mmCIF file of C-alpha atoms in Angstrom:
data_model
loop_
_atom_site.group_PDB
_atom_site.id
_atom_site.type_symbol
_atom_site.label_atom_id
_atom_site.label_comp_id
_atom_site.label_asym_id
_atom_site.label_seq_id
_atom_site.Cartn_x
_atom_site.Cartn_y
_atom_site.Cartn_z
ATOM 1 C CA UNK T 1149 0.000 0.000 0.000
ATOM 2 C CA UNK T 1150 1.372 3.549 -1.097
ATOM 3 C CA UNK T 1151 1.964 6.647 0.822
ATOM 4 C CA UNK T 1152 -1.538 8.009 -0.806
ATOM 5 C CA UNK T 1153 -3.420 5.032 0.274
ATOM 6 C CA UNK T 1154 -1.985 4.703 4.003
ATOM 7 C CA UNK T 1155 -3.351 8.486 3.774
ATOM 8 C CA UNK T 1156 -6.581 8.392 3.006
ATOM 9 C CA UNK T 1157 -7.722 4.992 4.783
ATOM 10 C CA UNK T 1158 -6.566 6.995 7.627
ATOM 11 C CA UNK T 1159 -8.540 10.098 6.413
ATOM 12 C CA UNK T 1160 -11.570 7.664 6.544
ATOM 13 C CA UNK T 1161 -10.955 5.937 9.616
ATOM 14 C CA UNK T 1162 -10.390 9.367 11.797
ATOM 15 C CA UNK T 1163 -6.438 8.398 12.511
ATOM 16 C CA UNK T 1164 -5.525 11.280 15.407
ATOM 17 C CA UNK T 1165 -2.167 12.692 13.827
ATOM 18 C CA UNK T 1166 -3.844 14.202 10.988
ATOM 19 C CA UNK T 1167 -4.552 16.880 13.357
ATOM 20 C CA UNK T 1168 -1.472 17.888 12.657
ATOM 21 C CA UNK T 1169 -2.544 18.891 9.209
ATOM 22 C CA UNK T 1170 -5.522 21.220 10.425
ATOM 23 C CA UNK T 1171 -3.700 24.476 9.804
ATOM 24 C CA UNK T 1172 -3.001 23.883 6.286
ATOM 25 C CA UNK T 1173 -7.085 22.411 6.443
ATOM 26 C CA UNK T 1174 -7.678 26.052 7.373
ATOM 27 C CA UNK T 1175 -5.728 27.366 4.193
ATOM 28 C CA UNK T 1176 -7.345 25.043 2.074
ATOM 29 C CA UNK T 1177 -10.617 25.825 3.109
ATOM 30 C CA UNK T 1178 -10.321 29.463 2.453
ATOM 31 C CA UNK T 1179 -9.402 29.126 -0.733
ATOM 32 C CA UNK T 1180 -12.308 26.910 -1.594
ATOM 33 C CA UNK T 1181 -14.649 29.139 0.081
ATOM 34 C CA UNK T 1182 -12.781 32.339 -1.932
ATOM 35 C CA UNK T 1183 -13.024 30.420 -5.279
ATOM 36 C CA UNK T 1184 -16.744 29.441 -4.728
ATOM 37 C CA UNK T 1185 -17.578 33.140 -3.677
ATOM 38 C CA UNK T 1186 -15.812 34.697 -6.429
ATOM 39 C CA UNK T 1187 -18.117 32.582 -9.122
ATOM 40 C CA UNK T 1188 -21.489 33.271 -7.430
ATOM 41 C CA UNK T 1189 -20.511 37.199 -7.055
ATOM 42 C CA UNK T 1190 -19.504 36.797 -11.309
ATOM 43 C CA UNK T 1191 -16.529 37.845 -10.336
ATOM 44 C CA UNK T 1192 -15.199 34.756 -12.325
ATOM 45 C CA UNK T 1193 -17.164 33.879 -15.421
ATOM 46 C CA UNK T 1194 -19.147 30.747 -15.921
ATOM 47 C CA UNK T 1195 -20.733 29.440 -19.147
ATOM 48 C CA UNK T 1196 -24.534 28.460 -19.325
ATOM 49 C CA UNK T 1197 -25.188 25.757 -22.122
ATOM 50 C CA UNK T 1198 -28.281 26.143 -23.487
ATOM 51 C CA UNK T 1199 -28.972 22.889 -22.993
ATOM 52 C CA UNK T 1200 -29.497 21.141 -19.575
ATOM 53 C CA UNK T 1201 -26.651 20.070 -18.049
ATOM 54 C CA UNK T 1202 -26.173 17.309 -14.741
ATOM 55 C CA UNK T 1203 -23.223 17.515 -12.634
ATOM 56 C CA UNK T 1204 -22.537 13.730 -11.076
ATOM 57 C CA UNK T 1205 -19.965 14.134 -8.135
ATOM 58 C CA UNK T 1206 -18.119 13.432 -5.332
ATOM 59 C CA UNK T 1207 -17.333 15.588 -2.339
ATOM 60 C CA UNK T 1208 -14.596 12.797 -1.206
ATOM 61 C CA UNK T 1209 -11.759 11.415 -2.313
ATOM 62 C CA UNK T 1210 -11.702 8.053 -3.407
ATOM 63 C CA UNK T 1211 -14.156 5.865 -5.260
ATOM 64 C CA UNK T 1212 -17.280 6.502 -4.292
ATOM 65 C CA UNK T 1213 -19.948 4.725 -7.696
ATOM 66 C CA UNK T 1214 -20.247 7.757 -9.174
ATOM 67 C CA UNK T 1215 -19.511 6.315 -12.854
ATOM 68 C CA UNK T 1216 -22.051 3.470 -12.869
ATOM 69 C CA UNK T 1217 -24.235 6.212 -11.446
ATOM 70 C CA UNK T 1218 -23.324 8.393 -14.796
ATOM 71 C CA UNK T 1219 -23.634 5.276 -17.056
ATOM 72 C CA UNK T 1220 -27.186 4.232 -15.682
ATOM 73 C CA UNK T 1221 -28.271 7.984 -16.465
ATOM 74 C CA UNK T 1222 -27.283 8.235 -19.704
ATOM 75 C CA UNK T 1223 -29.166 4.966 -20.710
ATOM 76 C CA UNK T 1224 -32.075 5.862 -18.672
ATOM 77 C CA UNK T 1225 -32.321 9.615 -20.068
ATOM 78 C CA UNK T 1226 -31.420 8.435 -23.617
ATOM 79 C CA UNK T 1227 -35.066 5.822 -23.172
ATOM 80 C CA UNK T 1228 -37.036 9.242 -22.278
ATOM 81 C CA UNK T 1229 -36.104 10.766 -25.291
ATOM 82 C CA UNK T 1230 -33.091 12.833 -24.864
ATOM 83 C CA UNK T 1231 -29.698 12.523 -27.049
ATOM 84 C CA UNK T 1232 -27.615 12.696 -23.720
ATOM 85 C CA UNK T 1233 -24.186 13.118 -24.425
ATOM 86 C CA UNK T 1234 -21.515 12.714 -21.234
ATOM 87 C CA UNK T 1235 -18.465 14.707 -20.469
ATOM 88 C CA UNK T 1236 -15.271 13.330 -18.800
ATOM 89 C CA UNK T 1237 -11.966 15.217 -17.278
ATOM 90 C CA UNK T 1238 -10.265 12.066 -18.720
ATOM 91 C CA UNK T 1239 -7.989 11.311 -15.628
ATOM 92 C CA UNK T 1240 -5.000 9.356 -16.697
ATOM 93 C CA UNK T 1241 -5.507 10.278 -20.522
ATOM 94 C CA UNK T 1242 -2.627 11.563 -22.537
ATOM 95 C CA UNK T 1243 -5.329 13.520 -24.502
ATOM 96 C CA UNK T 1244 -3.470 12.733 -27.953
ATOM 97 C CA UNK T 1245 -6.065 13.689 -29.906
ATOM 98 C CA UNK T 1246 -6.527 10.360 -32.196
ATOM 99 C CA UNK T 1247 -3.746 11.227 -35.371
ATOM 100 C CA UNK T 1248 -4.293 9.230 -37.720
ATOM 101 C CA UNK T 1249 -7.557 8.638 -37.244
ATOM 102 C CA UNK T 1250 -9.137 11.049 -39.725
ATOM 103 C CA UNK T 1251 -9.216 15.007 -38.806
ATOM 104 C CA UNK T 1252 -6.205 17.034 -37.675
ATOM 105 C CA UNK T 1253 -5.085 15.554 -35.072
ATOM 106 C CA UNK T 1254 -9.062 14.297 -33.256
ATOM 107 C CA UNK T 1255 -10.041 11.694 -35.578
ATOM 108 C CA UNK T 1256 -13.599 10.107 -35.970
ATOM 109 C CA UNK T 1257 -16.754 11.413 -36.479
ATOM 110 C CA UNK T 1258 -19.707 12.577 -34.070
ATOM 111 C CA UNK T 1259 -23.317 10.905 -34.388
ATOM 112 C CA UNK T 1260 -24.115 13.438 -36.641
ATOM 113 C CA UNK T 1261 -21.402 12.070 -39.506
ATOM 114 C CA UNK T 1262 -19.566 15.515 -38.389
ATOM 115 C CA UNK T 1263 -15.241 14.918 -38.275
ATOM 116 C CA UNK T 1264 -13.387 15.565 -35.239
ATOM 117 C CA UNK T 1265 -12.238 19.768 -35.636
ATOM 118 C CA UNK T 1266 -9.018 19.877 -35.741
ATOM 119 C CA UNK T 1267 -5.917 22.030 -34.093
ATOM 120 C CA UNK T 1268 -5.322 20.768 -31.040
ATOM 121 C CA UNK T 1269 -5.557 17.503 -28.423
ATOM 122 C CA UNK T 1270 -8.996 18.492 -26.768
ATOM 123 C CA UNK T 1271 -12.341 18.076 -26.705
ATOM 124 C CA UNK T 1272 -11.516 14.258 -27.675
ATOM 125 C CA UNK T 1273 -14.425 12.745 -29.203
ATOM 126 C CA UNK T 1274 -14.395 9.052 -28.349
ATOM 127 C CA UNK T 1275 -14.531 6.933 -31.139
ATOM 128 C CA UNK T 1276 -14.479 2.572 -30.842
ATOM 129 C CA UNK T 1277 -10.932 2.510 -31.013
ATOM 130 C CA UNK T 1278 -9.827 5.486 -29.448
ATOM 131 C CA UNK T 1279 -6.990 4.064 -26.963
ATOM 132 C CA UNK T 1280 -7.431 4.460 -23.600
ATOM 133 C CA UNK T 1281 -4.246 6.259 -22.844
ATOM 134 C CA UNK T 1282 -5.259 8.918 -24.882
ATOM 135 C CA UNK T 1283 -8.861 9.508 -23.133
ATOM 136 C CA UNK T 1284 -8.586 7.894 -19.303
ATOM 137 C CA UNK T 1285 -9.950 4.478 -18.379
ATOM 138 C CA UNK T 1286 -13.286 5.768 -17.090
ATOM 139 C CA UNK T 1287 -14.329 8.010 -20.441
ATOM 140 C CA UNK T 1288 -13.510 4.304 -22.277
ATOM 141 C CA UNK T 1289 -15.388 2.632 -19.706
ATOM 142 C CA UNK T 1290 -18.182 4.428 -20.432
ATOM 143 C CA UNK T 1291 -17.620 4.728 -23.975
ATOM 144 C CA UNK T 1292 -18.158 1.137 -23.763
ATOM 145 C CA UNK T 1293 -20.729 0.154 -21.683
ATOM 146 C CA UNK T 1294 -23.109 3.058 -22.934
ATOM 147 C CA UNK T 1295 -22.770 3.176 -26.241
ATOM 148 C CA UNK T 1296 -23.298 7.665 -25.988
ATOM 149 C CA UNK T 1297 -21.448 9.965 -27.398
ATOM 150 C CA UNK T 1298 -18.299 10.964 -24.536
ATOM 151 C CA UNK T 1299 -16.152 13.824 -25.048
ATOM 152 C CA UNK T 1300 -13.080 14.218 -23.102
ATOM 153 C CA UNK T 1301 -11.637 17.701 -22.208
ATOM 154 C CA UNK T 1302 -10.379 19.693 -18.624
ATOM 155 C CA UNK T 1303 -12.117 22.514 -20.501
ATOM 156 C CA UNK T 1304 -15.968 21.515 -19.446
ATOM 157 C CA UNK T 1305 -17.684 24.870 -21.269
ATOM 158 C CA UNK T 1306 -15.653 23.501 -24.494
ATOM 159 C CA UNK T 1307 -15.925 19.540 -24.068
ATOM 160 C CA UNK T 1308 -20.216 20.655 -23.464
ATOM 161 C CA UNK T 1309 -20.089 22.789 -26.507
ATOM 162 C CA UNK T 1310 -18.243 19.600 -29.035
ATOM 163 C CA UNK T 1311 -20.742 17.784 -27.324
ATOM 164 C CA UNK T 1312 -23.469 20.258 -28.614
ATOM 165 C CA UNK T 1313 -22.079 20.242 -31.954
ATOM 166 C CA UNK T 1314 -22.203 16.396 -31.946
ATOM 167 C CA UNK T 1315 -26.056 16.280 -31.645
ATOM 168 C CA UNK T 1316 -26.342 16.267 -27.992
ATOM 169 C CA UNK T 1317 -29.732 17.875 -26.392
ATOM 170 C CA UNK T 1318 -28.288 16.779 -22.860
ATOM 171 C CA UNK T 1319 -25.282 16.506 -20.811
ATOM 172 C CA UNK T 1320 -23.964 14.811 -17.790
ATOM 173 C CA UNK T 1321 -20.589 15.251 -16.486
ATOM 174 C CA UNK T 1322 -18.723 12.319 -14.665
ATOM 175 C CA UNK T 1323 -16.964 14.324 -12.069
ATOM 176 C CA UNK T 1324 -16.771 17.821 -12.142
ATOM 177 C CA UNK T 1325 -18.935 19.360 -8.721
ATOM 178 C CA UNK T 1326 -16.023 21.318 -8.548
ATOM 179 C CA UNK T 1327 -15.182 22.540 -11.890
ATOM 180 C CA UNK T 1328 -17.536 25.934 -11.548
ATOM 181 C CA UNK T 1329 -16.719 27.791 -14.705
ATOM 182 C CA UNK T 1330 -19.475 25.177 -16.410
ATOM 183 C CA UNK T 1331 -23.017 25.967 -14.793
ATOM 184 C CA UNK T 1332 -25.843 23.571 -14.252
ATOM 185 C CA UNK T 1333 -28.994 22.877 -14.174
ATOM 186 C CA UNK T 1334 -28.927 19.779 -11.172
ATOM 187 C CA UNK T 1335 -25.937 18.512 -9.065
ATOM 188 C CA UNK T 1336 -26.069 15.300 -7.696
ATOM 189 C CA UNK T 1337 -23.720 13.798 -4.754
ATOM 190 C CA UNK T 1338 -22.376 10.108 -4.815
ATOM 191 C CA UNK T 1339 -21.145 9.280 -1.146
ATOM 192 C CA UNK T 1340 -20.017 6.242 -0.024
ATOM 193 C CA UNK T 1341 -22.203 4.479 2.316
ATOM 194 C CA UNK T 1342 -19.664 2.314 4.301
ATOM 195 C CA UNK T 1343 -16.922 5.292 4.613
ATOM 196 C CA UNK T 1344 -19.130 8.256 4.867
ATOM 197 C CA UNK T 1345 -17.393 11.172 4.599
ATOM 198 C CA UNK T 1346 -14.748 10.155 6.998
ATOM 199 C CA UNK T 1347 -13.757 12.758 9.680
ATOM 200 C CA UNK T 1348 -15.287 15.227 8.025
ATOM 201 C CA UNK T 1349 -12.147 17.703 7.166
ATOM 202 C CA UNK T 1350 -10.836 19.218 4.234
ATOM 203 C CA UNK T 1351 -7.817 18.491 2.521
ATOM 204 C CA UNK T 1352 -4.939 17.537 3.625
ATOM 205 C CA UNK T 1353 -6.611 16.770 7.173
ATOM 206 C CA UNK T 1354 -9.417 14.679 5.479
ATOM 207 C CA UNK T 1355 -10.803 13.361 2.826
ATOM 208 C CA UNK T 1356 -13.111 16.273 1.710
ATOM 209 C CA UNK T 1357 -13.150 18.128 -1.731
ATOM 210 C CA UNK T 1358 -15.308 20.658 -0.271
ATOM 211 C CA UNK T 1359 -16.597 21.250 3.554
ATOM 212 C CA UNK T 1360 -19.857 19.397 4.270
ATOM 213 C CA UNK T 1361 -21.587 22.803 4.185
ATOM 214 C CA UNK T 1362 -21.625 22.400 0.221
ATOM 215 C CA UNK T 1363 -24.716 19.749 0.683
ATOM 216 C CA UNK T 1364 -26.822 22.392 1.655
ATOM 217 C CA UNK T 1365 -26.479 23.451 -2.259
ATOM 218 C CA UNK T 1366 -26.693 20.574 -4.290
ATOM 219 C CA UNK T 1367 -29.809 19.092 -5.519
ATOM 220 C CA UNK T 1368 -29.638 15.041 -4.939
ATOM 221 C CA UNK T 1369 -27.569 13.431 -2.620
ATOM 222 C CA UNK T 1370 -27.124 9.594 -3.285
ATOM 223 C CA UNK T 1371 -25.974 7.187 -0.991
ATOM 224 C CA UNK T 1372 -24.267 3.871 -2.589
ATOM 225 C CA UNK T 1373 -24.627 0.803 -0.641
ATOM 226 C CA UNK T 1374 -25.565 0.117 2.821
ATOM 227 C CA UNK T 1375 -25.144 3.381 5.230
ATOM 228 C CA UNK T 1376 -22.905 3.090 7.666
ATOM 229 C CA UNK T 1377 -23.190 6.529 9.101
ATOM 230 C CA UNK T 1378 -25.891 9.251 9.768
ATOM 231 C CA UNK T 1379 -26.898 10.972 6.867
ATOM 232 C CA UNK T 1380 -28.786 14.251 5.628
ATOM 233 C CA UNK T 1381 -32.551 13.418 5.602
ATOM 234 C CA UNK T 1382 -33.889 12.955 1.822
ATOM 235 C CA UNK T 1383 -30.802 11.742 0.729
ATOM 236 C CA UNK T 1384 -31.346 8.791 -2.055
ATOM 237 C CA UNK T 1385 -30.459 4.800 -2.046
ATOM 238 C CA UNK T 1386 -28.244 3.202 -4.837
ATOM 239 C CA UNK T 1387 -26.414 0.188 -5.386
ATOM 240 C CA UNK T 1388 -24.100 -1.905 -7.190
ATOM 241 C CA UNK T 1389 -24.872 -4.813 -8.535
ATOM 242 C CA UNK T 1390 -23.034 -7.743 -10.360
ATOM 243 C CA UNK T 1391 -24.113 -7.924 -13.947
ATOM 244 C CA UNK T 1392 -21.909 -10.829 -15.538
ATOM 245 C CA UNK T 1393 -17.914 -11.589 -15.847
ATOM 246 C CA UNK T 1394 -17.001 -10.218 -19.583
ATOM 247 C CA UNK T 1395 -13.622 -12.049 -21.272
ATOM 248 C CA UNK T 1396 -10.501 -9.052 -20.315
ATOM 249 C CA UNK T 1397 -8.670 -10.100 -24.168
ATOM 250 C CA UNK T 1398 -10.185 -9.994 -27.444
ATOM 251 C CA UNK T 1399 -8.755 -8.867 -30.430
ATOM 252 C CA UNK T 1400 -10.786 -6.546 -32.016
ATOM 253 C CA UNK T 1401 -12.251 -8.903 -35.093
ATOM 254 C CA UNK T 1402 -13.748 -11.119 -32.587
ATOM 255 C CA UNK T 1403 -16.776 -10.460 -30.002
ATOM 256 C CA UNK T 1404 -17.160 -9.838 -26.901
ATOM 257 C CA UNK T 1405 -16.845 -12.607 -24.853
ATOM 258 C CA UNK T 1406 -19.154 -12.872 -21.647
ATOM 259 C CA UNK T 1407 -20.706 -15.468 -19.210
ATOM 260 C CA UNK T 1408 -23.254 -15.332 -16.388
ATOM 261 C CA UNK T 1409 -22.599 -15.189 -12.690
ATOM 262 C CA UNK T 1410 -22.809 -18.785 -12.216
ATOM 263 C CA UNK T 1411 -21.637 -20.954 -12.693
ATOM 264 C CA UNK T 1412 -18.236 -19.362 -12.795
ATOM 265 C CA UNK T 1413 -16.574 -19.242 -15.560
ATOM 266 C CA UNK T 1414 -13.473 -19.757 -14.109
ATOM 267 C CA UNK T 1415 -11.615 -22.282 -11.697
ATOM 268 C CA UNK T 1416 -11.049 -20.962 -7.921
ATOM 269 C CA UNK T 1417 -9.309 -19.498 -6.357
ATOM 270 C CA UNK T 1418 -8.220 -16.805 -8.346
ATOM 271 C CA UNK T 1419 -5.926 -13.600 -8.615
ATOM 272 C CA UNK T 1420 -8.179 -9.879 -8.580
ATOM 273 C CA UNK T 1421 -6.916 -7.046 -8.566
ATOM 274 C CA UNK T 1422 -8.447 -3.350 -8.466
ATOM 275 C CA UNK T 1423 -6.651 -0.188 -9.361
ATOM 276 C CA UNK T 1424 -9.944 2.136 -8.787
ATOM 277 C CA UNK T 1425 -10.824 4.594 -5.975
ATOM 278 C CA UNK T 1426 -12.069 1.704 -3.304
ATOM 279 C CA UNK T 1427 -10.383 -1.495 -4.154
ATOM 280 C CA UNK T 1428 -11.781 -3.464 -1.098
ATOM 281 C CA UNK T 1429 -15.528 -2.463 -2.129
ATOM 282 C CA UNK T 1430 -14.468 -4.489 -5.276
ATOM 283 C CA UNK T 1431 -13.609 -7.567 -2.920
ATOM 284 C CA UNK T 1432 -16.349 -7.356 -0.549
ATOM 285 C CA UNK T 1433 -18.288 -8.193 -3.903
ATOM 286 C CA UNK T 1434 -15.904 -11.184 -4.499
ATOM 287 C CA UNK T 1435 -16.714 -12.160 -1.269
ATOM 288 C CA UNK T 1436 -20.547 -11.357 -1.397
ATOM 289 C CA UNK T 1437 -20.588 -13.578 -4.995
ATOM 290 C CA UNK T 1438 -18.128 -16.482 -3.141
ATOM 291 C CA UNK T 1439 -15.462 -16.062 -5.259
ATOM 292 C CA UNK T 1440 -12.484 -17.472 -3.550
ATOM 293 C CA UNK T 1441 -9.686 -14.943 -4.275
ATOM 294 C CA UNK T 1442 -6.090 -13.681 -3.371
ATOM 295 C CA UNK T 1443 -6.574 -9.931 -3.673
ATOM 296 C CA UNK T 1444 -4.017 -7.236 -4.798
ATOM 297 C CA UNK T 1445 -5.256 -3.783 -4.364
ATOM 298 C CA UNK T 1446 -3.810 -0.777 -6.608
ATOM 299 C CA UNK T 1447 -4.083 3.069 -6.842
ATOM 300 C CA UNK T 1448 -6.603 4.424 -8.714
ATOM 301 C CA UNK T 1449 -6.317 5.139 -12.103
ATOM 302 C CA UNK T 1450 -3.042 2.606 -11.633
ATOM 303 C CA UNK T 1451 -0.989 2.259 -15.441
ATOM 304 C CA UNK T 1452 -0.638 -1.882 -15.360
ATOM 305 C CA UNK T 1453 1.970 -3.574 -16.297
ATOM 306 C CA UNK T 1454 2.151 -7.249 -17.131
ATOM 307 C CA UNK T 1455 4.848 -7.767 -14.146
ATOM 308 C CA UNK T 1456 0.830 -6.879 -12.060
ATOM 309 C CA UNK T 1457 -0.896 -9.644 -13.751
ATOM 310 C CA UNK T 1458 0.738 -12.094 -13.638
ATOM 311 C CA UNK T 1459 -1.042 -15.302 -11.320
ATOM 312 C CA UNK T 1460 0.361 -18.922 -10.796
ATOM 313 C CA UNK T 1461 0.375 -21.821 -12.822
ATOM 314 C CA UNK T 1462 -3.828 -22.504 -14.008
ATOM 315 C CA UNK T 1463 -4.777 -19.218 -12.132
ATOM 316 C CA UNK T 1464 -7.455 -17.159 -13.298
ATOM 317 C CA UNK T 1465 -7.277 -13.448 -12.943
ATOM 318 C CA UNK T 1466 -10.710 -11.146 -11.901
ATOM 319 C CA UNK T 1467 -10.807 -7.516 -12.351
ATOM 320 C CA UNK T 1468 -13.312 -4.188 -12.353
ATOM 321 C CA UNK T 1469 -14.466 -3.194 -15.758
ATOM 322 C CA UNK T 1470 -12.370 0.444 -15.399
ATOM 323 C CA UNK T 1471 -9.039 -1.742 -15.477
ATOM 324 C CA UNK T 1472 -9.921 -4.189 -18.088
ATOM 325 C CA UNK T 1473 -10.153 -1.307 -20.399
ATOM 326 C CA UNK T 1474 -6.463 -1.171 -19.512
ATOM 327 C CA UNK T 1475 -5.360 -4.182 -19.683
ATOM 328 C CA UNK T 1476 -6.642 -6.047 -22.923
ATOM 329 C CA UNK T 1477 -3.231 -6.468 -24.586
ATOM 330 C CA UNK T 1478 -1.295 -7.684 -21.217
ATOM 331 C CA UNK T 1479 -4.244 -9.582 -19.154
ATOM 332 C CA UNK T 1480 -3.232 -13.413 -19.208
ATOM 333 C CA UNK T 1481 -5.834 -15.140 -21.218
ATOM 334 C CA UNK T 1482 -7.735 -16.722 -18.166
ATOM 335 C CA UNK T 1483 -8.779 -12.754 -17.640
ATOM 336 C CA UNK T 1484 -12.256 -12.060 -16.704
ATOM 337 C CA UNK T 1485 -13.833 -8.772 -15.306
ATOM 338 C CA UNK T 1486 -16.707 -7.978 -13.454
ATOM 339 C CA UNK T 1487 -19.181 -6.119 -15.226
ATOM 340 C CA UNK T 1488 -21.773 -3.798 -12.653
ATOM 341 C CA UNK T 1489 -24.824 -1.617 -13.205
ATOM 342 C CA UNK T 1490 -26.258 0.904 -10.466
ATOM 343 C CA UNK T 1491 -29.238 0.078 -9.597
ATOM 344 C CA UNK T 1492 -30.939 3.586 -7.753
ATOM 345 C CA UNK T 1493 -33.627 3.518 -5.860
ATOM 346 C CA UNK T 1494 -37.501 4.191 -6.928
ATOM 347 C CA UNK T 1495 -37.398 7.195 -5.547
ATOM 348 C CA UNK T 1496 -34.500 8.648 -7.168
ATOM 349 C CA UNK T 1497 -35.401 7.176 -10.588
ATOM 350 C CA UNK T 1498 -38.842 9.433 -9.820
ATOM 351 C CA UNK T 1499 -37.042 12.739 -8.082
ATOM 352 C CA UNK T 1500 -34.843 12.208 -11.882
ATOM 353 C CA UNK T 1501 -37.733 12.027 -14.380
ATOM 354 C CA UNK T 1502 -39.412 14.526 -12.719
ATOM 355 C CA UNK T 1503 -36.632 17.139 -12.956
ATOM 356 C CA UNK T 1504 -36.290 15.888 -16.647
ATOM 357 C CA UNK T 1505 -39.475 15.829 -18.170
ATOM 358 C CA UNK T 1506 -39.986 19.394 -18.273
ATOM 359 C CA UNK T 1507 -37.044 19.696 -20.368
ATOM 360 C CA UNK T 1508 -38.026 17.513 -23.294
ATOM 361 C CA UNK T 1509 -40.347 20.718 -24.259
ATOM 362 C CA UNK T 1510 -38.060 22.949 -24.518
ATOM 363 C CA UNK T 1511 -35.228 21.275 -26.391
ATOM 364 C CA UNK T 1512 -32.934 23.387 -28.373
ATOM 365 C CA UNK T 1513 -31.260 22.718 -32.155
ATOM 366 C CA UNK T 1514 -27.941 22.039 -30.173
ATOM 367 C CA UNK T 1515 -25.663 22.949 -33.396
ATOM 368 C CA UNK T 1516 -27.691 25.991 -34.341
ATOM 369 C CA UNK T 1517 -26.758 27.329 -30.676
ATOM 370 C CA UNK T 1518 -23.573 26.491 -30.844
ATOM 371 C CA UNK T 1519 -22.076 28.490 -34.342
#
């Protein structure tokens, strides 16, 4: 386990000598609290798409199901009638921009039959092939398991405005509560239900993006899993559940390979290992599914290498969705992953559509808006 690791389990578990780190909490918190004034005084300028946009967040560090969240939106929007389109910092990416791929530098083409512009690495348009160490493993992730247009770009007003251009009438954003300079239309709050928000404190004392005040200004704020801690009353249910294993290596003439929970596919016990933001919720679900396993936990966002895969004689090796995107071309070929869906609760599928609905009346002619 890495320095960042030892840090933030002990951000989670309330570990006493991070008291030491209070005074630069104080800093830290100031500066937040300057930023966030400073945008709703318009003394910093933020950009209002004219069409609606969702904000899907965290307020902690660490995993918290925010993605599956985002991916279960998208499909569920896109069955209402919406051409929901979602937007990605691209952690890990290079941001290459696709040469070679058609375009000048951004190859591909939108849904629209519109080529990547040209001139520059961002917004990256995702296209079937685009490699993940150009876009981030959880913009391919998505890519994949959605099917919707994803744009990639640290610039959100200009990633939302490709996006536009592309045919989109709707956006979501995986990540980005605190990128302010793109407004929105609803924010929603993925927490953690077994670690909470830990002890409550800012950066560098605690796990927190933001201080806890900030949930008295977002719309939705969904709890994944169990809850292990008290809450804010109205807060929503969600949860993550197994969908099927899904073959790690393919080549890409060939289709996907995938089996059902059980039987396993697979002899036991086998090799896992999870480079994502909560490695041992990933185990617990091992556990909860009684696969027998010898885990190795990994930063998030962790670059694999082949030396990391690599199991004993007739092993089989189990990992998240988010790294098999990563590892096609090294995984042995015993290599399953574990595909899962969110699964909200009634209530929040009904607090969603009826925020939504209103919208599909007033739809815009996204590339008109955006010349």
């Amino acid at each position: 386990m890495g320095l960042a690791e030892r840090w933030l389990n002990a951000a989670y578990q309330g570990a006493p000598w991070l008291g030491l780190l209070r005074p630069l909490e104080v800093l830290y918190r100031r500066e937040v609290l300057r930023r966030a004034r400073a945008y709703r005084e318009g003394r910093r300028s933020r950009w209002r798409a004219p069409v609606p946009v969702i904000v899907v967040g965290n307020l902690t560090l660490g995993g918290t199901g925010k993605s599956p969240l985002v991916a279960w939106m998208g499909q569920h929007l896109a069955t209402q009638g919406f051409h929901p389109g979602i937007l990605s910092r691209g952690y890990g990416g290079k941001g290459l921009g696709g040469k070679g791929r058609g375009g000048k530098g951004q190859g591909g083409k939108d849904q629209n039959g519109q080529g990547q512009s040209g001139g520059g690495a961002y917004p990256l348009w995702l296209e079937q092939d685009t490699p993940v160490e150009e876009c981030g493993d959880e913009p391919r992730m998505l890519h994949d398991q959605t099917g919707l247009p994803v744009v990639v770009d640290p610039d959100r007003p200009r990633g939302a405005r490709r996006l536009m251009e592309g045919g989109c009438d709707l956006i979501i954003t995986d990540d980005g509560l605190q990128h302010l300079p793109l407004d929105r239309d609803l924010e929603i709050v993925v927490v953690d239900g077994r670690r909470g928000f830990g002890n409550g404190r800012c950066l560098p004392a605690g796990p927190l993006r933001e201080p806890l005040e900030r949930l008295d200004s977002i719309d939705a704020l969904v709890i994944n899993g169990e809850a292990h801690h008290a809450f804010p009353e109205g807060a929503y249910a969600m949860r993550l559940e197994p969908a099927r294993w899904r073959k790690v290596r393919r080549d890409a003439a060939s289709a996907v390979e995938t089996a059902s929970l059980t039987p396993f596919p697979f002899s036991t016990p086998v090799k896992a290992v999870a480079g994502i933001g909560n490695p041992e919720r990933f185990f617990r679900t091992l556990e909860t599914l009684g696969v027998a396993h010898d885990p190795s936990p990994f930063s998030d966002h962790h670059r694999f290498r082949a030396d990391d895969l690599v199991t004993k004689p007739g092993q089989a090796l189990i990992m998240t969705a988010k790294d098999a995107v990563k590892c096609r071309d090294i995984a042995p070929s015993d290599s399953w992953a574990l595909d899962v869906e969110a699964v909200p609760s009634a209530s929040f599928v009904d607090w969603l559509d009826k925020h939504t609905a209103p919208w599909l009346g007033r739809r815009v002619s996204c590339t008109e808006e955006t010349r």
